[in-house]
PDB file of C-alpha atoms in Angstrom:
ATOM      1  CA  UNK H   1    -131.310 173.661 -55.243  1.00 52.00           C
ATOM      2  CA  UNK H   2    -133.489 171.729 -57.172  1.00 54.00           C
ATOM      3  CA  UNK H   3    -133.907 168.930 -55.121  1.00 56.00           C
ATOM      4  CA  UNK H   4    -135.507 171.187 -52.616  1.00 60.00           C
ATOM      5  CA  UNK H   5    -137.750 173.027 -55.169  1.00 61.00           C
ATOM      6  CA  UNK H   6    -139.047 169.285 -55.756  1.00 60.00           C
ATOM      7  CA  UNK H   7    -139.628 168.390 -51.666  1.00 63.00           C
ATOM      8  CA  UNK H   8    -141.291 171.958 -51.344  1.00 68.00           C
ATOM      9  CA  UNK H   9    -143.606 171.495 -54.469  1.00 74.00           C
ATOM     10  CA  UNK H  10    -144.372 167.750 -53.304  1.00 67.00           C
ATOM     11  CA  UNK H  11    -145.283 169.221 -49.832  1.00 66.00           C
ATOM     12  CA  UNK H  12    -147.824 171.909 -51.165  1.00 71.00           C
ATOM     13  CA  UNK H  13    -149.256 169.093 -53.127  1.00 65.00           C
ATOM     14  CA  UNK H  14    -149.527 167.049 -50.183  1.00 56.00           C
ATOM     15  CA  UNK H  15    -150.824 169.832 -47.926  1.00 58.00           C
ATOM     16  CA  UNK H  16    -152.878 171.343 -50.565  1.00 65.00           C
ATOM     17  CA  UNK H  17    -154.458 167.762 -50.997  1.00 61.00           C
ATOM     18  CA  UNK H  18    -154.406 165.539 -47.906  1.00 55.00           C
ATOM     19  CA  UNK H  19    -155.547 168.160 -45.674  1.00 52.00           C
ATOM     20  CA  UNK H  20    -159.173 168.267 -47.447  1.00 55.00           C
ATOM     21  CA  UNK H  21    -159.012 164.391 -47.325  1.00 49.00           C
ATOM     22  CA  UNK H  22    -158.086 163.915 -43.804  1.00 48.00           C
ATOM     23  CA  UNK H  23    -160.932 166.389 -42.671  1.00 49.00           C
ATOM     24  CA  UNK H  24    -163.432 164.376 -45.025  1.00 44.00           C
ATOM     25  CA  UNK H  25    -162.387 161.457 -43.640  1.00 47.00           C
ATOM     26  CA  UNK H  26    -162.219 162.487 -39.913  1.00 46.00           C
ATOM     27  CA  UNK H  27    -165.745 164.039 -40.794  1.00 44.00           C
ATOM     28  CA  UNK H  28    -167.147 161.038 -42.052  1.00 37.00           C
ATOM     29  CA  UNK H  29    -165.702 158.518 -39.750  1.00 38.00           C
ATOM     30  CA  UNK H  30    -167.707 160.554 -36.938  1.00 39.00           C
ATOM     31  CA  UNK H  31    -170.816 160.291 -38.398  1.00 37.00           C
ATOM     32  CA  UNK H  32    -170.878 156.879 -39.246  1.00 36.00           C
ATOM     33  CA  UNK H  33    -169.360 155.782 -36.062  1.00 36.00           C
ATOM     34  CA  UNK H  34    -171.715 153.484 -34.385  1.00 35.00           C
ATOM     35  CA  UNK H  35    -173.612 155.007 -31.212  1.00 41.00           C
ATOM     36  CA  UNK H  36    -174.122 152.356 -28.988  1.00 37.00           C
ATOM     37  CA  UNK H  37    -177.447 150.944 -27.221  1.00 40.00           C
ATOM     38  CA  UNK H  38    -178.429 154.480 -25.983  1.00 46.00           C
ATOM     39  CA  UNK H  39    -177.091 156.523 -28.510  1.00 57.00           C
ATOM     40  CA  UNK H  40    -174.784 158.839 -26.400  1.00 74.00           C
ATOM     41  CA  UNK H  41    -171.553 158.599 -24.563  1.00 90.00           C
ATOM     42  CA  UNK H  42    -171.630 158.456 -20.899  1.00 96.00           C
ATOM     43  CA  UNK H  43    -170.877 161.532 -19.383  1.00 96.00           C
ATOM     44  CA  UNK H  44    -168.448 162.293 -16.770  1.00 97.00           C
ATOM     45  CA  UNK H  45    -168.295 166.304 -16.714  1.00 96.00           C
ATOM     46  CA  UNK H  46    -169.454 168.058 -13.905  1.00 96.00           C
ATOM     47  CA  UNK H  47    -170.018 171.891 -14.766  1.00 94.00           C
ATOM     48  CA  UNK H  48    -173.197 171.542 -16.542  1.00 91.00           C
ATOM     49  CA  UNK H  49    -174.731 170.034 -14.012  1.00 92.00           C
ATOM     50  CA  UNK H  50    -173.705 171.770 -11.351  1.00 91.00           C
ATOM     51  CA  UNK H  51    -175.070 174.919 -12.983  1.00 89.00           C
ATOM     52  CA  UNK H  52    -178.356 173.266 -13.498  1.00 86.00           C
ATOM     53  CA  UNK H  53    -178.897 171.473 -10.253  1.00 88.00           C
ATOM     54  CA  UNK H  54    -176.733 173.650  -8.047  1.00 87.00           C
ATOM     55  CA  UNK H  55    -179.389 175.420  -5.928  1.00 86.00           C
ATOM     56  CA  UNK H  56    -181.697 172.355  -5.414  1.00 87.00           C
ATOM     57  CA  UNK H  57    -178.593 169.900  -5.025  1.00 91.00           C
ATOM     58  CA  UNK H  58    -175.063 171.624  -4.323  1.00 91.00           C
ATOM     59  CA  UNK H  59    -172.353 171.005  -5.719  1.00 92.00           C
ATOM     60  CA  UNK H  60    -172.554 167.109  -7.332  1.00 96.00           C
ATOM     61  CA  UNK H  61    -169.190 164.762  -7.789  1.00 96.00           C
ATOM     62  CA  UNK H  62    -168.239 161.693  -9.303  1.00 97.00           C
ATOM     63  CA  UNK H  63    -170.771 161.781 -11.985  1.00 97.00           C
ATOM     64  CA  UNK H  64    -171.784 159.675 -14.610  1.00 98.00           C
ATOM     65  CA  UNK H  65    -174.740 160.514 -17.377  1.00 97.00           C
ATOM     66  CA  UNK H  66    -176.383 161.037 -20.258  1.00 95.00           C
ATOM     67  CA  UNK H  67    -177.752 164.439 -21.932  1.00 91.00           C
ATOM     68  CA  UNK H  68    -179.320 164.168 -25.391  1.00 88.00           C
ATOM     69  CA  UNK H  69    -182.462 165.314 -27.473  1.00 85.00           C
ATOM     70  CA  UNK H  70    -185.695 162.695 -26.616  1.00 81.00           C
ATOM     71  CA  UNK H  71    -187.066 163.990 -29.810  1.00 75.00           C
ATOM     72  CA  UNK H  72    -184.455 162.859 -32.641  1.00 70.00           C
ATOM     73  CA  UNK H  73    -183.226 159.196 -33.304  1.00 57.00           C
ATOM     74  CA  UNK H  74    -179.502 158.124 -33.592  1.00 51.00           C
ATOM     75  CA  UNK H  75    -179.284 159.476 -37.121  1.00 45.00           C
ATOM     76  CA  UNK H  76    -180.308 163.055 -36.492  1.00 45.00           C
ATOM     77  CA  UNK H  77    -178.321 163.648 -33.454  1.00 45.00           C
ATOM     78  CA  UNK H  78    -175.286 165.627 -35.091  1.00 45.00           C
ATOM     79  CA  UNK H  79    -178.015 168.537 -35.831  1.00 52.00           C
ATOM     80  CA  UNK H  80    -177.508 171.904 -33.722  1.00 55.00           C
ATOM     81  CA  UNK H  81    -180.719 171.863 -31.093  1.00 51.00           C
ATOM     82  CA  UNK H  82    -183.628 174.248 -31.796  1.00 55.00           C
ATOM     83  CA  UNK H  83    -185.775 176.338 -29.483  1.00 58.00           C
ATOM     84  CA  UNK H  84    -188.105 173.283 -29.383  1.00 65.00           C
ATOM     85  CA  UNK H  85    -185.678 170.861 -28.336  1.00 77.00           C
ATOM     86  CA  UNK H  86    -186.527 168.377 -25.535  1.00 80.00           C
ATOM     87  CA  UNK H  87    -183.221 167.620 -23.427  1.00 85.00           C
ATOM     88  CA  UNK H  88    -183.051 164.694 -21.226  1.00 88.00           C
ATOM     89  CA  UNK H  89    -180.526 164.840 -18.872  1.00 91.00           C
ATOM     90  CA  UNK H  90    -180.153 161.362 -16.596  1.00 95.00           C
ATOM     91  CA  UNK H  91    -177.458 159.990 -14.139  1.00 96.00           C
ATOM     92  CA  UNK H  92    -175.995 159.531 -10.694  1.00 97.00           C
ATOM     93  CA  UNK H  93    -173.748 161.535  -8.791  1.00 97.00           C
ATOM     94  CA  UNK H  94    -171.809 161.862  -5.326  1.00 97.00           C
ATOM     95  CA  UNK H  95    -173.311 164.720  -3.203  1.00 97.00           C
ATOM     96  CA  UNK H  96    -171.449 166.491  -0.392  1.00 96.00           C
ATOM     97  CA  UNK H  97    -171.456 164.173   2.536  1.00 96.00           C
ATOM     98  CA  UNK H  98    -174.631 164.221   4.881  1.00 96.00           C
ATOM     99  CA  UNK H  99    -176.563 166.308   2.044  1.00 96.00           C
ATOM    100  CA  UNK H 100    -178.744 163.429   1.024  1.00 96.00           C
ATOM    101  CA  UNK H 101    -179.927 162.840   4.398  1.00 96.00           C
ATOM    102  CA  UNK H 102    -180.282 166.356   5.386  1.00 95.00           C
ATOM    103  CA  UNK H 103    -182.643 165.804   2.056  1.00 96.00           C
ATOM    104  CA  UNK H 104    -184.486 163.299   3.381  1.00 97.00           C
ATOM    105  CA  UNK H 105    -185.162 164.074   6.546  1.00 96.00           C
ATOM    106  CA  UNK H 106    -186.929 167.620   5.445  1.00 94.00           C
ATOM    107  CA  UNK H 107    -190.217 167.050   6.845  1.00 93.00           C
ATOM    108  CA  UNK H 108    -191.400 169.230   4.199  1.00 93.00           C
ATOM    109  CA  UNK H 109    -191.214 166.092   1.820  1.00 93.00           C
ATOM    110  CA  UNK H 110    -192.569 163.037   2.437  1.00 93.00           C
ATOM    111  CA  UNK H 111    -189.871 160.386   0.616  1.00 96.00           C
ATOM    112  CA  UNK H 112    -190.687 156.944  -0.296  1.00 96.00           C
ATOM    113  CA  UNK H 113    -188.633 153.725  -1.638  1.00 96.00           C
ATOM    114  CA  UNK H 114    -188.382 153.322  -5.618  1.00 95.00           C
ATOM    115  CA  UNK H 115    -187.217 151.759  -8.105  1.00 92.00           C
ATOM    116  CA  UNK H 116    -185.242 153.496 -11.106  1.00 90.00           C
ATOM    117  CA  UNK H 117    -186.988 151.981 -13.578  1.00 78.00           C
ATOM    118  CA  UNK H 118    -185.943 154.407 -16.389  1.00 84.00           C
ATOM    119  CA  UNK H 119    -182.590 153.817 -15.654  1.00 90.00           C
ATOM    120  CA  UNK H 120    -180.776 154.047 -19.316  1.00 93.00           C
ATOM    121  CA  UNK H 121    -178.797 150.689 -19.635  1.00 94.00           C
ATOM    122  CA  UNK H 122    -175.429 152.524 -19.854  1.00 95.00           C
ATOM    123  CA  UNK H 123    -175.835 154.115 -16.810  1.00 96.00           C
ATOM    124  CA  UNK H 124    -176.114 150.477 -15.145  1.00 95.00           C
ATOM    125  CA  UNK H 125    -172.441 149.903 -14.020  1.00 95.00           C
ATOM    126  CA  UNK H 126    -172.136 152.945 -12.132  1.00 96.00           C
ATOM    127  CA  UNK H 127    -175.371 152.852  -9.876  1.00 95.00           C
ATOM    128  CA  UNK H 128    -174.436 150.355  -6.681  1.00 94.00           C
ATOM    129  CA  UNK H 129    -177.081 147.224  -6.574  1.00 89.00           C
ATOM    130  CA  UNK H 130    -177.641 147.664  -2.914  1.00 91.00           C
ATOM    131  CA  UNK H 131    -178.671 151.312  -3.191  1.00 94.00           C
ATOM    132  CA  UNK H 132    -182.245 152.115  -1.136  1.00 95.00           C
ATOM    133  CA  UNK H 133    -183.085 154.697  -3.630  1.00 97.00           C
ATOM    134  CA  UNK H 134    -186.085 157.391  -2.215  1.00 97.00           C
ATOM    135  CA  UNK H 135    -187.983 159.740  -4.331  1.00 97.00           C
ATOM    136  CA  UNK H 136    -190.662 162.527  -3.343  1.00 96.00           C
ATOM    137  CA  UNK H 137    -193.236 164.355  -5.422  1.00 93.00           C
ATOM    138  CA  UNK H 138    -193.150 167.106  -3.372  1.00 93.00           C
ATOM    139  CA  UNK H 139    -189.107 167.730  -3.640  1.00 93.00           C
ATOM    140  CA  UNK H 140    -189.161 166.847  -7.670  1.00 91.00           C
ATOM    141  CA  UNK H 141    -191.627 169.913  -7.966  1.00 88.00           C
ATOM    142  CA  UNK H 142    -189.953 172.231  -5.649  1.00 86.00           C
ATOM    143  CA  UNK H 143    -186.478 171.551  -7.044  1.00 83.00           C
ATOM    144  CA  UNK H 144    -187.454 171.754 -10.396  1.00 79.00           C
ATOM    145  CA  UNK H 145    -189.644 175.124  -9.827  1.00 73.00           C
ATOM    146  CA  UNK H 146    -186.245 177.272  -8.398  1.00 57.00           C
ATOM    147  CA  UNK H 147    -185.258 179.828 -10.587  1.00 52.00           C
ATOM    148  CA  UNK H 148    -186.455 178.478 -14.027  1.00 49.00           C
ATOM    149  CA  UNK H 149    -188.909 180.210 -16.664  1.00 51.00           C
ATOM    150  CA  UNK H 150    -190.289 177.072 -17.931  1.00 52.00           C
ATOM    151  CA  UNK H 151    -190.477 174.474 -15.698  1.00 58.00           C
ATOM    152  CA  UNK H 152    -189.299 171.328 -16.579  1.00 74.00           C
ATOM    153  CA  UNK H 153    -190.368 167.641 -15.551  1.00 83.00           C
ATOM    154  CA  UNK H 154    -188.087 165.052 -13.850  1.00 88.00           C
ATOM    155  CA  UNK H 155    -187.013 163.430 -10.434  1.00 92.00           C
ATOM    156  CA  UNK H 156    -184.608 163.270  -8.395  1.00 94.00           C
ATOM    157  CA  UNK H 157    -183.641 159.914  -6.474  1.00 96.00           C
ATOM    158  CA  UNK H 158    -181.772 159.772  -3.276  1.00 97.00           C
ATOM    159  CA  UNK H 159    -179.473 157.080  -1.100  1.00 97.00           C
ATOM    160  CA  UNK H 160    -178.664 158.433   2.142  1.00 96.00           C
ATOM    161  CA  UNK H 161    -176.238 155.905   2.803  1.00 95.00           C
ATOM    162  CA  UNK H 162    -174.100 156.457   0.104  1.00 96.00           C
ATOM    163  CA  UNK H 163    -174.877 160.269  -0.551  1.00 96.00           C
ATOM    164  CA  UNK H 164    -175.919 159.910  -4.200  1.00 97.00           C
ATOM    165  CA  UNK H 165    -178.492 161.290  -6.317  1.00 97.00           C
ATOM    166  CA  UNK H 166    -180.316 159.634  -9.304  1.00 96.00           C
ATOM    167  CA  UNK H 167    -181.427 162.296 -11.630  1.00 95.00           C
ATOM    168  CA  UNK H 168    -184.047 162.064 -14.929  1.00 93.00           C
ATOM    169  CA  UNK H 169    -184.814 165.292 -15.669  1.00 87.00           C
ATOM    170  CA  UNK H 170    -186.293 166.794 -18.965  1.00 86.00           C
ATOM    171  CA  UNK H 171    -186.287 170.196 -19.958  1.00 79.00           C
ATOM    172  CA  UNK H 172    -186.593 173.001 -23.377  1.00 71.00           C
ATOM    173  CA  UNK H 173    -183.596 173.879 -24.893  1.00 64.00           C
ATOM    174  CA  UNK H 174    -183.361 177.175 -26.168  1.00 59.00           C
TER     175      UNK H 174
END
């Protein structure tokens, strides 16, 4: 019987100790991890963006981006965002086949070739060299406008040949 009195009173010691140190640990080793050229991991999630782009985009797939506050540097980005916060979001992503050129061809817009020359360096790998990427003023403002209190600045990118959409969009948190 006293051999297990000494295992249970060397596992409370044990719990009652390492627990605290593993959390300060795991703690620490998260904020000191390094970040990377752009600060942020590349995204692959789709529901927040399909709740933010759904009525001027459908549904998106196959996405890869960024999201972060343009108004802190590496070292303040584990702070909870204020009502002031600047969020960039920026990426590419697979529309529903046909949608970009249904996009496109809305004579509502006139679209012109571009370049994406804000195009984070992360982001890189996943946009295809050969894309002919299109962009109009007109469509940035009227998707951006739908729905929204404050309205937010940003464009949107297309290739009809591959159905994709290049997105750089900044808006207010709060």
């Amino acid at each position: 019987m006293d051999t297990q009195r000494g295992h249970t009173n060397r596992r409370r010691f044990l719990l009652k100790a390492g627990a605290p140190l593993l959390l300060l640990g795991g703690g620490l080793g998260y904020a000191f991890w390094p970040a990377g050229e752009d600060g942020e991991k590349v995204r692959t999630d789709l529901a927040p963006l399909n709740r933010r782009f759904w009525t001027a985009l459908g549904d998106l797939s196959d996405a890869h981006w960024l999201g972060y506050n343009i108004d802190e540097s590496d070292s303040e980005r584990l702070t909870v965002p204020g009502p002031e916060t600047r969020v960039r979001l920026v990426g590419i992503a697979h529309l529903k086949p046909g949608t970009a050129n249904r996009i496109l061809r809305d004579p509502a817009h006139q679209f012109e070739g571009t370049a994406l020359s804000t195009l984070p360096g992360k982001l890189k790998p996943y946009v295809p060299s050969a894309a002919a990427w299109r962009q109009s003023d007109t469509y940035d403002k009227r998707a951006l406008e739908e729905g929204l209190n404050v309205v937010p600045t940003g464009t949107f990118c297309f290739d009809g040949i591959r159905d994709l959409v290049y997105f750089d969009y900044v808006f207010f948190y709060g």
